[in-house]
Amino acid sequence: SSSVNGSPNFRRKPVIIIVVGMAGSGKTTLLHRLVCHTHLKNIRGYVMNLDPAVMTLPYAANIDVRDTVKYKEVMKQFNLGPNGGILTSLNLFATKFDEVISVIERRADQLDYVLVDTPGQIEIFTWSASGAIITEAFASTFPTVVTYVIDTPRSEDPTTFMSNMLYACSILYKTRLPLILTFNKIDVAAHQFALEWMKDFEAFQAAASSDNSYTSTLTQSLSLVLDEFYNNLKSVGVSAVSGVGMEAFFKAVEASTEEYMENY
Ligand code: GTP
């Protein structure tokens, strides 16, 4: 393939880990946990915050969109509501993203990972021009992987599970980067059921067939379609609260980095 890693500017490190997930999936808590883990294990990393509207973060960001773009002022200046304000702030930041890349490049020898936190409203990152520009800028300079954080207890419902998988699939489709499903909150509910549903669509269909509604039938059909998607995924179970699964997470990142180096 016409891989970017053949280019002389391409570096093996740091690995960029873009963290996306539905509001409430536990992204921020997970980021905090990952930062604690890297400190503990002497893994050298940066954290980047791409949420212009977040008030407080439990971790100290090394690169923060809020240092460059003042979300409240953007709202006022362009007469925007909250979502328009976040989107426009991210657009403004994206225009200067080559500078951000340069900062990381200068520190590259001292960094293993850059963890990237994205806005709470997932679509602001996954469905915007700036999200695409930022993702592209990362992926053409460093190995880049995406992790989609899932609220495991909520996904025990087959229809919610399917919605989540379709969203994850659309992210894979848009970014074309290695994707890790991070099943979070396994201190509340183990993610074994999810692994089983992904491995065996008949098990999922059995769970989804409890009623004969249209969505249930659709859900069953979709499980066939997603079979191929599941084959190209890595999944890990974690608890951002208890800290279980951190080693597994970084192992999945490593495997995804290999995948990136081979295919992109
Ligand atoms: P946004 O800020 O809207 O993007 O949400 P978020 O995805 O960053 O979620 P956040 O980290 O704020 O967590 C949402 C809620 O889930 C909080 O009440 C957390 O305490 C809780 N939570 C996060 N991770 C876990 C976990 O591993 N286990 C349990 N039991 N609760 C968790």
PDB file of C-alpha atoms and ligand atoms in Angstrom:
ATOM      1  CA  SER A   1       0.000   0.000   0.000  1.00  0.00           C
ATOM      2  CA  SER A   2       1.046   3.646  -0.338  1.00  0.00           C
ATOM      3  CA  SER A   3       1.697   3.683   3.356  1.00  0.00           C
ATOM      4  CA  VAL A   4       2.449   6.917   5.145  1.00  0.00           C
ATOM      5  CA  ASN A   5       4.949   5.131   7.345  1.00  0.00           C
ATOM      6  CA  GLY A   6       7.171   4.792   4.293  1.00  0.00           C
ATOM      7  CA  SER A   7       7.591   8.568   4.324  1.00  0.00           C
ATOM      8  CA  PRO A   8      10.812   9.917   5.842  1.00  0.00           C
ATOM      9  CA  ASN A   9       8.846  12.114   8.221  1.00  0.00           C
ATOM     10  CA  PHE A  10       6.937   9.246   9.724  1.00  0.00           C
ATOM     11  CA  ARG A  11       7.843   8.240  13.247  1.00  0.00           C
ATOM     12  CA  ARG A  12       7.279   5.049  15.174  1.00  0.00           C
ATOM     13  CA  LYS A  13       6.464   6.985  18.344  1.00  0.00           C
ATOM     14  CA  PRO A  14       4.499   8.333  20.069  1.00  0.00           C
ATOM     15  CA  VAL A  15       1.347   6.346  19.454  1.00  0.00           C
ATOM     16  CA  ILE A  16      -1.722   8.561  19.332  1.00  0.00           C
ATOM     17  CA  ILE A  17      -4.756   7.141  21.151  1.00  0.00           C
ATOM     18  CA  ILE A  18      -7.946   9.002  20.271  1.00  0.00           C
ATOM     19  CA  VAL A  19     -10.621   8.346  22.874  1.00  0.00           C
ATOM     20  CA  VAL A  20     -14.240   8.705  21.754  1.00  0.00           C
ATOM     21  CA  GLY A  21     -17.481   7.611  23.336  1.00  0.00           C
ATOM     22  CA  MET A  22     -21.049   8.566  24.060  1.00  0.00           C
ATOM     23  CA  ALA A  23     -21.647  11.121  26.797  1.00  0.00           C
ATOM     24  CA  GLY A  24     -21.606   9.280  30.094  1.00  0.00           C
ATOM     25  CA  SER A  25     -19.661   6.270  28.824  1.00  0.00           C
ATOM     26  CA  GLY A  26     -16.881   7.290  31.212  1.00  0.00           C
ATOM     27  CA  LYS A  27     -14.343   8.780  28.813  1.00  0.00           C
ATOM     28  CA  THR A  28     -12.985  11.384  31.190  1.00  0.00           C
ATOM     29  CA  THR A  29     -12.789   8.975  34.118  1.00  0.00           C
ATOM     30  CA  LEU A  30     -11.006   6.471  31.884  1.00  0.00           C
ATOM     31  CA  LEU A  31      -8.542   9.097  30.663  1.00  0.00           C
ATOM     32  CA  HIS A  32      -7.750   9.913  34.254  1.00  0.00           C
ATOM     33  CA  ARG A  33      -7.241   6.245  35.056  1.00  0.00           C
ATOM     34  CA  LEU A  34      -4.992   5.761  32.016  1.00  0.00           C
ATOM     35  CA  VAL A  35      -2.898   8.760  33.053  1.00  0.00           C
ATOM     36  CA  CYS A  36      -2.494   7.307  36.578  1.00  0.00           C
ATOM     37  CA  HIS A  37      -1.532   3.964  35.066  1.00  0.00           C
ATOM     38  CA  THR A  38       1.127   5.483  32.807  1.00  0.00           C
ATOM     39  CA  HIS A  39       2.627   7.375  35.754  1.00  0.00           C
ATOM     40  CA  LEU A  40       2.726   4.204  37.804  1.00  0.00           C
ATOM     41  CA  LYS A  41       4.348   2.153  35.067  1.00  0.00           C
ATOM     42  CA  ASN A  42       6.774   4.802  33.889  1.00  0.00           C
ATOM     43  CA  ILE A  43       5.080   4.946  30.528  1.00  0.00           C
ATOM     44  CA  ARG A  44       5.787   8.365  29.072  1.00  0.00           C
ATOM     45  CA  GLY A  45       2.743  10.095  27.749  1.00  0.00           C
ATOM     46  CA  TYR A  46       0.992  13.332  26.975  1.00  0.00           C
ATOM     47  CA  VAL A  47      -2.674  14.061  27.444  1.00  0.00           C
ATOM     48  CA  MET A  48      -4.475  16.317  25.048  1.00  0.00           C
ATOM     49  CA  ASN A  49      -7.869  17.823  25.738  1.00  0.00           C
ATOM     50  CA  LEU A  50      -9.971  18.608  22.672  1.00  0.00           C
ATOM     51  CA  ASP A  51     -13.130  19.564  24.544  1.00  0.00           C
ATOM     52  CA  PRO A  52     -13.349  23.385  24.424  1.00  0.00           C
ATOM     53  CA  ALA A  53     -16.302  23.511  26.812  1.00  0.00           C
ATOM     54  CA  VAL A  54     -15.187  21.237  29.618  1.00  0.00           C
ATOM     55  CA  MET A  55     -15.071  23.096  32.929  1.00  0.00           C
ATOM     56  CA  THR A  56     -12.707  20.977  34.997  1.00  0.00           C
ATOM     57  CA  LEU A  57     -10.612  17.944  34.192  1.00  0.00           C
ATOM     58  CA  PRO A  58      -9.445  15.365  36.740  1.00  0.00           C
ATOM     59  CA  TYR A  59      -6.043  15.187  34.998  1.00  0.00           C
ATOM     60  CA  ALA A  60      -3.540  17.832  33.925  1.00  0.00           C
ATOM     61  CA  ALA A  61      -3.593  18.192  30.136  1.00  0.00           C
ATOM     62  CA  ASN A  62      -0.242  18.812  28.419  1.00  0.00           C
ATOM     63  CA  ILE A  63      -1.994  20.268  25.399  1.00  0.00           C
ATOM     64  CA  ASP A  64      -5.393  21.862  25.891  1.00  0.00           C
ATOM     65  CA  VAL A  65      -7.682  23.389  23.271  1.00  0.00           C
ATOM     66  CA  ARG A  66      -8.882  25.766  26.009  1.00  0.00           C
ATOM     67  CA  ASP A  67      -5.466  27.442  26.129  1.00  0.00           C
ATOM     68  CA  THR A  68      -5.863  28.528  22.510  1.00  0.00           C
ATOM     69  CA  VAL A  69      -9.593  28.984  22.016  1.00  0.00           C
ATOM     70  CA  LYS A  70     -11.955  30.591  24.487  1.00  0.00           C
ATOM     71  CA  TYR A  71     -15.242  28.823  23.964  1.00  0.00           C
ATOM     72  CA  LYS A  72     -17.426  31.441  25.686  1.00  0.00           C
ATOM     73  CA  GLU A  73     -15.914  34.226  23.594  1.00  0.00           C
ATOM     74  CA  VAL A  74     -16.375  32.231  20.404  1.00  0.00           C
ATOM     75  CA  MET A  75     -20.054  31.810  21.301  1.00  0.00           C
ATOM     76  CA  LYS A  76     -20.425  35.555  21.822  1.00  0.00           C
ATOM     77  CA  GLN A  77     -18.371  36.636  18.836  1.00  0.00           C
ATOM     78  CA  PHE A  78     -20.190  34.400  16.356  1.00  0.00           C
ATOM     79  CA  ASN A  79     -23.545  34.527  18.130  1.00  0.00           C
ATOM     80  CA  LEU A  80     -23.715  30.758  18.592  1.00  0.00           C
ATOM     81  CA  GLY A  81     -25.391  28.289  20.923  1.00  0.00           C
ATOM     82  CA  PRO A  82     -23.402  25.795  22.978  1.00  0.00           C
ATOM     83  CA  ASN A  83     -22.959  23.138  20.276  1.00  0.00           C
ATOM     84  CA  GLY A  84     -22.154  25.675  17.569  1.00  0.00           C
ATOM     85  CA  GLY A  85     -19.678  27.217  19.973  1.00  0.00           C
ATOM     86  CA  ILE A  86     -17.908  23.905  20.586  1.00  0.00           C
ATOM     87  CA  LEU A  87     -17.868  23.086  16.883  1.00  0.00           C
ATOM     88  CA  THR A  88     -16.511  26.505  15.872  1.00  0.00           C
ATOM     89  CA  SER A  89     -13.900  26.417  18.647  1.00  0.00           C
ATOM     90  CA  LEU A  90     -12.697  23.063  17.399  1.00  0.00           C
ATOM     91  CA  ASN A  91     -12.622  24.394  13.824  1.00  0.00           C
ATOM     92  CA  LEU A  92     -10.462  27.315  14.934  1.00  0.00           C
ATOM     93  CA  PHE A  93      -8.148  24.936  16.744  1.00  0.00           C
ATOM     94  CA  ALA A  94      -7.951  22.628  13.710  1.00  0.00           C
ATOM     95  CA  THR A  95      -6.599  25.489  11.572  1.00  0.00           C
ATOM     96  CA  LYS A  96      -3.574  25.595  13.872  1.00  0.00           C
ATOM     97  CA  PHE A  97      -3.165  21.892  14.267  1.00  0.00           C
ATOM     98  CA  ASP A  98       0.158  21.738  12.405  1.00  0.00           C
ATOM     99  CA  GLU A  99       1.618  23.646  15.371  1.00  0.00           C
ATOM    100  CA  VAL A 100       0.253  21.018  17.738  1.00  0.00           C
ATOM    101  CA  ILE A 101       1.804  18.277  15.620  1.00  0.00           C
ATOM    102  CA  SER A 102       5.138  20.146  15.710  1.00  0.00           C
ATOM    103  CA  VAL A 103       5.049  20.318  19.501  1.00  0.00           C
ATOM    104  CA  ILE A 104       4.555  16.544  19.682  1.00  0.00           C
ATOM    105  CA  GLU A 105       7.241  15.948  17.047  1.00  0.00           C
ATOM    106  CA  ARG A 106       9.759  17.953  19.054  1.00  0.00           C
ATOM    107  CA  ARG A 107       9.009  15.826  22.124  1.00  0.00           C
ATOM    108  CA  ALA A 108       8.690  12.559  20.204  1.00  0.00           C
ATOM    109  CA  ASP A 109      11.801  10.969  21.682  1.00  0.00           C
ATOM    110  CA  GLN A 110      10.423  11.400  25.174  1.00  0.00           C
ATOM    111  CA  LEU A 111       6.905  10.155  24.502  1.00  0.00           C
ATOM    112  CA  ASP A 112       5.393   6.694  24.184  1.00  0.00           C
ATOM    113  CA  TYR A 113       1.751   7.781  23.943  1.00  0.00           C
ATOM    114  CA  VAL A 114      -0.468  10.768  23.456  1.00  0.00           C
ATOM    115  CA  LEU A 115      -3.922  10.248  24.922  1.00  0.00           C
ATOM    116  CA  VAL A 116      -6.519  12.425  23.229  1.00  0.00           C
ATOM    117  CA  ASP A 117      -9.782  13.313  24.980  1.00  0.00           C
ATOM    118  CA  THR A 118     -12.592  14.408  22.654  1.00  0.00           C
ATOM    119  CA  PRO A 119     -15.726  16.524  23.255  1.00  0.00           C
ATOM    120  CA  GLY A 120     -18.540  14.991  25.313  1.00  0.00           C
ATOM    121  CA  GLN A 121     -20.898  15.310  22.341  1.00  0.00           C
ATOM    122  CA  ILE A 122     -19.324  12.569  20.289  1.00  0.00           C
ATOM    123  CA  GLU A 123     -20.661  13.719  16.909  1.00  0.00           C
ATOM    124  CA  ILE A 124     -18.870  17.044  17.246  1.00  0.00           C
ATOM    125  CA  PHE A 125     -15.647  15.156  16.777  1.00  0.00           C
ATOM    126  CA  THR A 126     -16.686  12.184  14.671  1.00  0.00           C
ATOM    127  CA  TRP A 127     -18.884  14.051  12.178  1.00  0.00           C
ATOM    128  CA  SER A 128     -17.130  17.391  11.775  1.00  0.00           C
ATOM    129  CA  ALA A 129     -14.561  18.685   9.309  1.00  0.00           C
ATOM    130  CA  SER A 130     -12.240  19.614  12.168  1.00  0.00           C
ATOM    131  CA  GLY A 131     -12.464  16.137  13.678  1.00  0.00           C
ATOM    132  CA  ALA A 132     -11.477  14.696  10.303  1.00  0.00           C
ATOM    133  CA  ILE A 133      -8.658  17.230   9.877  1.00  0.00           C
ATOM    134  CA  ILE A 134      -7.269  16.525  13.339  1.00  0.00           C
ATOM    135  CA  THR A 135      -7.514  12.743  12.910  1.00  0.00           C
ATOM    136  CA  GLU A 136      -5.863  12.982   9.505  1.00  0.00           C
ATOM    137  CA  ALA A 137      -3.061  15.202  10.820  1.00  0.00           C
ATOM    138  CA  PHE A 138      -2.303  12.688  13.555  1.00  0.00           C
ATOM    139  CA  ALA A 139      -2.523   9.624  11.343  1.00  0.00           C
ATOM    140  CA  SER A 140      -0.223  11.004   8.665  1.00  0.00           C
ATOM    141  CA  THR A 141       2.503  11.770  11.202  1.00  0.00           C
ATOM    142  CA  PHE A 142       2.262   9.144  13.959  1.00  0.00           C
ATOM    143  CA  PRO A 143       0.779   5.687  14.449  1.00  0.00           C
ATOM    144  CA  THR A 144      -2.803   6.440  15.434  1.00  0.00           C
ATOM    145  CA  VAL A 145      -5.496   4.262  16.950  1.00  0.00           C
ATOM    146  CA  VAL A 146      -9.039   5.024  18.010  1.00  0.00           C
ATOM    147  CA  THR A 147     -10.789   3.617  21.028  1.00  0.00           C
ATOM    148  CA  TYR A 148     -14.543   3.667  21.396  1.00  0.00           C
ATOM    149  CA  VAL A 149     -15.631   3.623  25.029  1.00  0.00           C
ATOM    150  CA  ILE A 150     -18.812   1.712  25.802  1.00  0.00           C
ATOM    151  CA  ASP A 151     -21.021   1.811  28.879  1.00  0.00           C
ATOM    152  CA  THR A 152     -21.131  -1.966  29.452  1.00  0.00           C
ATOM    153  CA  PRO A 153     -24.048  -2.169  31.920  1.00  0.00           C
ATOM    154  CA  ARG A 154     -26.244  -0.147  29.555  1.00  0.00           C
ATOM    155  CA  SER A 155     -25.259  -2.350  26.608  1.00  0.00           C
ATOM    156  CA  GLU A 156     -26.702  -5.478  28.174  1.00  0.00           C
ATOM    157  CA  ASP A 157     -29.861  -4.542  26.333  1.00  0.00           C
ATOM    158  CA  PRO A 158     -29.471  -6.055  22.824  1.00  0.00           C
ATOM    159  CA  THR A 159     -30.918  -3.016  21.032  1.00  0.00           C
ATOM    160  CA  THR A 160     -28.623  -0.604  22.882  1.00  0.00           C
ATOM    161  CA  PHE A 161     -25.735  -2.962  22.206  1.00  0.00           C
ATOM    162  CA  MET A 162     -26.542  -2.946  18.503  1.00  0.00           C
ATOM    163  CA  SER A 163     -26.823   0.875  18.393  1.00  0.00           C
ATOM    164  CA  ASN A 164     -23.432   1.118  20.040  1.00  0.00           C
ATOM    165  CA  MET A 165     -21.874  -1.331  17.578  1.00  0.00           C
ATOM    166  CA  LEU A 166     -23.334   0.543  14.599  1.00  0.00           C
ATOM    167  CA  TYR A 167     -21.867   3.763  15.913  1.00  0.00           C
ATOM    168  CA  ALA A 168     -18.493   2.116  16.458  1.00  0.00           C
ATOM    169  CA  CYS A 169     -18.691   0.690  12.952  1.00  0.00           C
ATOM    170  CA  SER A 170     -19.357   4.137  11.486  1.00  0.00           C
ATOM    171  CA  ILE A 171     -16.277   5.459  13.299  1.00  0.00           C
ATOM    172  CA  LEU A 172     -14.151   2.687  11.830  1.00  0.00           C
ATOM    173  CA  TYR A 173     -15.641   3.434   8.440  1.00  0.00           C
ATOM    174  CA  LYS A 174     -14.924   7.158   8.680  1.00  0.00           C
ATOM    175  CA  THR A 175     -11.460   7.082  10.201  1.00  0.00           C
ATOM    176  CA  ARG A 176     -10.205   3.809   8.682  1.00  0.00           C
ATOM    177  CA  LEU A 177      -7.899   3.510  11.669  1.00  0.00           C
ATOM    178  CA  PRO A 178      -7.444   0.511  13.971  1.00  0.00           C
ATOM    179  CA  LEU A 179     -10.336   0.486  16.429  1.00  0.00           C
ATOM    180  CA  ILE A 180     -10.395  -0.825  19.977  1.00  0.00           C
ATOM    181  CA  LEU A 181     -13.708  -1.315  21.735  1.00  0.00           C
ATOM    182  CA  THR A 182     -13.232  -0.468  25.389  1.00  0.00           C
ATOM    183  CA  PHE A 183     -16.014  -1.951  27.460  1.00  0.00           C
ATOM    184  CA  ASN A 184     -16.008   0.268  30.529  1.00  0.00           C
ATOM    185  CA  LYS A 185     -17.645  -0.107  33.955  1.00  0.00           C
ATOM    186  CA  ILE A 186     -17.031  -3.848  34.195  1.00  0.00           C
ATOM    187  CA  ASP A 187     -17.021  -3.410  37.959  1.00  0.00           C
ATOM    188  CA  VAL A 188     -20.805  -3.102  37.522  1.00  0.00           C
ATOM    189  CA  ALA A 189     -21.374  -5.657  34.742  1.00  0.00           C
ATOM    190  CA  ALA A 190     -18.857  -8.060  33.170  1.00  0.00           C
ATOM    191  CA  HIS A 191     -18.488  -7.692  29.401  1.00  0.00           C
ATOM    192  CA  GLN A 192     -18.476 -11.441  28.781  1.00  0.00           C
ATOM    193  CA  PHE A 193     -21.939 -11.256  27.194  1.00  0.00           C
ATOM    194  CA  ALA A 194     -20.654  -8.733  24.650  1.00  0.00           C
ATOM    195  CA  LEU A 195     -17.688 -10.888  23.663  1.00  0.00           C
ATOM    196  CA  GLU A 196     -20.073 -13.784  23.224  1.00  0.00           C
ATOM    197  CA  TRP A 197     -22.495 -11.767  21.099  1.00  0.00           C
ATOM    198  CA  MET A 198     -19.647 -10.623  18.879  1.00  0.00           C
ATOM    199  CA  LYS A 199     -18.282 -14.127  18.461  1.00  0.00           C
ATOM    200  CA  ASP A 200     -21.561 -15.920  17.916  1.00  0.00           C
ATOM    201  CA  PHE A 201     -24.341 -14.053  16.140  1.00  0.00           C
ATOM    202  CA  GLU A 202     -26.808 -16.803  16.964  1.00  0.00           C
ATOM    203  CA  ALA A 203     -26.282 -16.135  20.664  1.00  0.00           C
ATOM    204  CA  PHE A 204     -26.981 -12.490  19.995  1.00  0.00           C
ATOM    205  CA  GLN A 205     -30.043 -13.283  17.888  1.00  0.00           C
ATOM    206  CA  ALA A 206     -31.387 -15.452  20.671  1.00  0.00           C
ATOM    207  CA  ALA A 207     -31.038 -12.556  23.093  1.00  0.00           C
ATOM    208  CA  ALA A 208     -32.600 -10.112  20.637  1.00  0.00           C
ATOM    209  CA  SER A 209     -35.548 -12.334  19.739  1.00  0.00           C
ATOM    210  CA  SER A 210     -37.358 -11.889  23.039  1.00  0.00           C
ATOM    211  CA  ASP A 211     -39.936  -9.834  21.185  1.00  0.00           C
ATOM    212  CA  ASN A 212     -41.063  -9.848  17.571  1.00  0.00           C
ATOM    213  CA  SER A 213     -41.055  -6.128  17.024  1.00  0.00           C
ATOM    214  CA  TYR A 214     -39.667  -4.588  13.863  1.00  0.00           C
ATOM    215  CA  THR A 215     -36.536  -3.312  15.614  1.00  0.00           C
ATOM    216  CA  SER A 216     -35.897  -6.721  17.073  1.00  0.00           C
ATOM    217  CA  THR A 217     -36.037  -8.283  13.583  1.00  0.00           C
ATOM    218  CA  LEU A 218     -33.818  -5.526  12.212  1.00  0.00           C
ATOM    219  CA  THR A 219     -31.418  -5.979  15.099  1.00  0.00           C
ATOM    220  CA  GLN A 220     -31.124  -9.670  14.279  1.00  0.00           C
ATOM    221  CA  SER A 221     -30.423  -8.985  10.597  1.00  0.00           C
ATOM    222  CA  LEU A 222     -27.816  -6.391  11.461  1.00  0.00           C
ATOM    223  CA  SER A 223     -25.952  -8.876  13.608  1.00  0.00           C
ATOM    224  CA  LEU A 224     -25.143 -10.780  10.397  1.00  0.00           C
ATOM    225  CA  VAL A 225     -23.851  -7.646   8.723  1.00  0.00           C
ATOM    226  CA  LEU A 226     -21.665  -6.757  11.671  1.00  0.00           C
ATOM    227  CA  ASP A 227     -19.990 -10.146  11.768  1.00  0.00           C
ATOM    228  CA  GLU A 228     -17.259  -8.930   9.428  1.00  0.00           C
ATOM    229  CA  PHE A 229     -16.863  -5.752  11.483  1.00  0.00           C
ATOM    230  CA  TYR A 230     -16.348  -7.761  14.669  1.00  0.00           C
ATOM    231  CA  ASN A 231     -13.623  -9.806  12.985  1.00  0.00           C
ATOM    232  CA  ASN A 232     -11.522  -6.673  12.536  1.00  0.00           C
ATOM    233  CA  LEU A 233     -11.824  -5.387  16.066  1.00  0.00           C
ATOM    234  CA  LYS A 234     -10.039  -5.626  19.333  1.00  0.00           C
ATOM    235  CA  SER A 235     -12.065  -5.519  22.534  1.00  0.00           C
ATOM    236  CA  VAL A 236     -11.019  -5.014  26.100  1.00  0.00           C
ATOM    237  CA  GLY A 237     -12.934  -4.812  29.347  1.00  0.00           C
ATOM    238  CA  VAL A 238     -11.924  -2.137  31.833  1.00  0.00           C
ATOM    239  CA  SER A 239     -13.153  -0.297  34.859  1.00  0.00           C
ATOM    240  CA  ALA A 240     -12.104   3.318  34.984  1.00  0.00           C
ATOM    241  CA  VAL A 241     -13.182   3.341  38.627  1.00  0.00           C
ATOM    242  CA  SER A 242     -11.461   0.186  39.931  1.00  0.00           C
ATOM    243  CA  GLY A 243      -8.558   0.318  37.478  1.00  0.00           C
ATOM    244  CA  VAL A 244      -8.955  -3.245  36.263  1.00  0.00           C
ATOM    245  CA  GLY A 245      -8.003  -3.911  32.623  1.00  0.00           C
ATOM    246  CA  MET A 246      -5.324  -1.258  32.122  1.00  0.00           C
ATOM    247  CA  GLU A 247      -2.661  -3.779  31.057  1.00  0.00           C
ATOM    248  CA  ALA A 248      -5.107  -5.333  28.618  1.00  0.00           C
ATOM    249  CA  PHE A 249      -5.885  -1.891  27.245  1.00  0.00           C
ATOM    250  CA  PHE A 250      -2.252  -1.087  26.501  1.00  0.00           C
ATOM    251  CA  LYS A 251      -1.740  -4.550  25.024  1.00  0.00           C
ATOM    252  CA  ALA A 252      -4.609  -3.882  22.634  1.00  0.00           C
ATOM    253  CA  VAL A 253      -3.052  -0.529  21.772  1.00  0.00           C
ATOM    254  CA  GLU A 254       0.230  -2.254  21.010  1.00  0.00           C
ATOM    255  CA  ALA A 255      -1.439  -4.812  18.753  1.00  0.00           C
ATOM    256  CA  SER A 256      -3.382  -2.031  17.016  1.00  0.00           C
ATOM    257  CA  THR A 257      -0.154  -0.096  16.502  1.00  0.00           C
ATOM    258  CA  GLU A 258       1.324  -3.129  14.751  1.00  0.00           C
ATOM    259  CA  GLU A 259      -1.792  -3.275  12.614  1.00  0.00           C
ATOM    260  CA  TYR A 260      -1.379   0.399  11.809  1.00  0.00           C
ATOM    261  CA  MET A 261       2.273  -0.015  10.846  1.00  0.00           C
ATOM    262  CA  GLU A 262       1.377  -2.842   8.496  1.00  0.00           C
ATOM    263  CA  ASN A 263      -1.620  -1.309   6.814  1.00  0.00           C
ATOM    264  CA  TYR A 264      -1.439   2.462   6.727  1.00  0.00           C
TER     265      TYR A 264
HETATM  266  P1  GTP B   1     -18.858  13.396  29.208  1.00  0.00           P
HETATM  267  O1  GTP B   1     -18.057  14.258  30.143  1.00  0.00           O
HETATM  268  O2  GTP B   1     -20.277  13.793  29.066  1.00  0.00           O
HETATM  269  O3  GTP B   1     -18.147  13.133  27.935  1.00  0.00           O
HETATM  270  O4  GTP B   1     -18.950  11.991  29.923  1.00  0.00           O
HETATM  271  P2  GTP B   1     -17.809  10.969  30.028  1.00  0.00           P
HETATM  272  O5  GTP B   1     -17.981   9.953  28.964  1.00  0.00           O
HETATM  273  O6  GTP B   1     -16.494  11.651  30.121  1.00  0.00           O
HETATM  274  O7  GTP B   1     -18.145  10.235  31.390  1.00  0.00           O
HETATM  275  P3  GTP B   1     -17.565  10.482  32.851  1.00  0.00           P
HETATM  276  O8  GTP B   1     -16.138  10.113  32.913  1.00  0.00           O
HETATM  277  O9  GTP B   1     -17.962  11.822  33.297  1.00  0.00           O
HETATM  278  O10 GTP B   1     -18.373   9.357  33.624  1.00  0.00           O
HETATM  279  C1  GTP B   1     -19.786   9.312  33.621  1.00  0.00           C
HETATM  280  C2  GTP B   1     -20.276   8.605  34.874  1.00  0.00           C
HETATM  281  O11 GTP B   1     -19.900   7.224  34.852  1.00  0.00           O
HETATM  282  C3  GTP B   1     -19.672   9.168  36.147  1.00  0.00           C
HETATM  283  O12 GTP B   1     -20.666   9.164  37.137  1.00  0.00           O
HETATM  284  C4  GTP B   1     -18.559   8.190  36.484  1.00  0.00           C
HETATM  285  O13 GTP B   1     -18.281   8.142  37.848  1.00  0.00           O
HETATM  286  C5  GTP B   1     -19.156   6.897  36.002  1.00  0.00           C
HETATM  287  N1  GTP B   1     -18.103   5.939  35.631  1.00  0.00           N
HETATM  288  C6  GTP B   1     -17.090   6.134  34.752  1.00  0.00           C
HETATM  289  N2  GTP B   1     -16.328   5.042  34.645  1.00  0.00           N
HETATM  290  C7  GTP B   1     -16.871   4.110  35.481  1.00  0.00           C
HETATM  291  C8  GTP B   1     -16.521   2.751  35.837  1.00  0.00           C
HETATM  292  O14 GTP B   1     -15.568   2.147  35.351  1.00  0.00           O
HETATM  293  N3  GTP B   1     -17.338   2.134  36.739  1.00  0.00           N
HETATM  294  C9  GTP B   1     -18.404   2.751  37.295  1.00  0.00           C
HETATM  295  N4  GTP B   1     -19.131   2.060  38.179  1.00  0.00           N
HETATM  296  N5  GTP B   1     -18.757   4.019  36.993  1.00  0.00           N
HETATM  297  C10 GTP B   1     -18.005   4.690  36.111  1.00  0.00           C
END
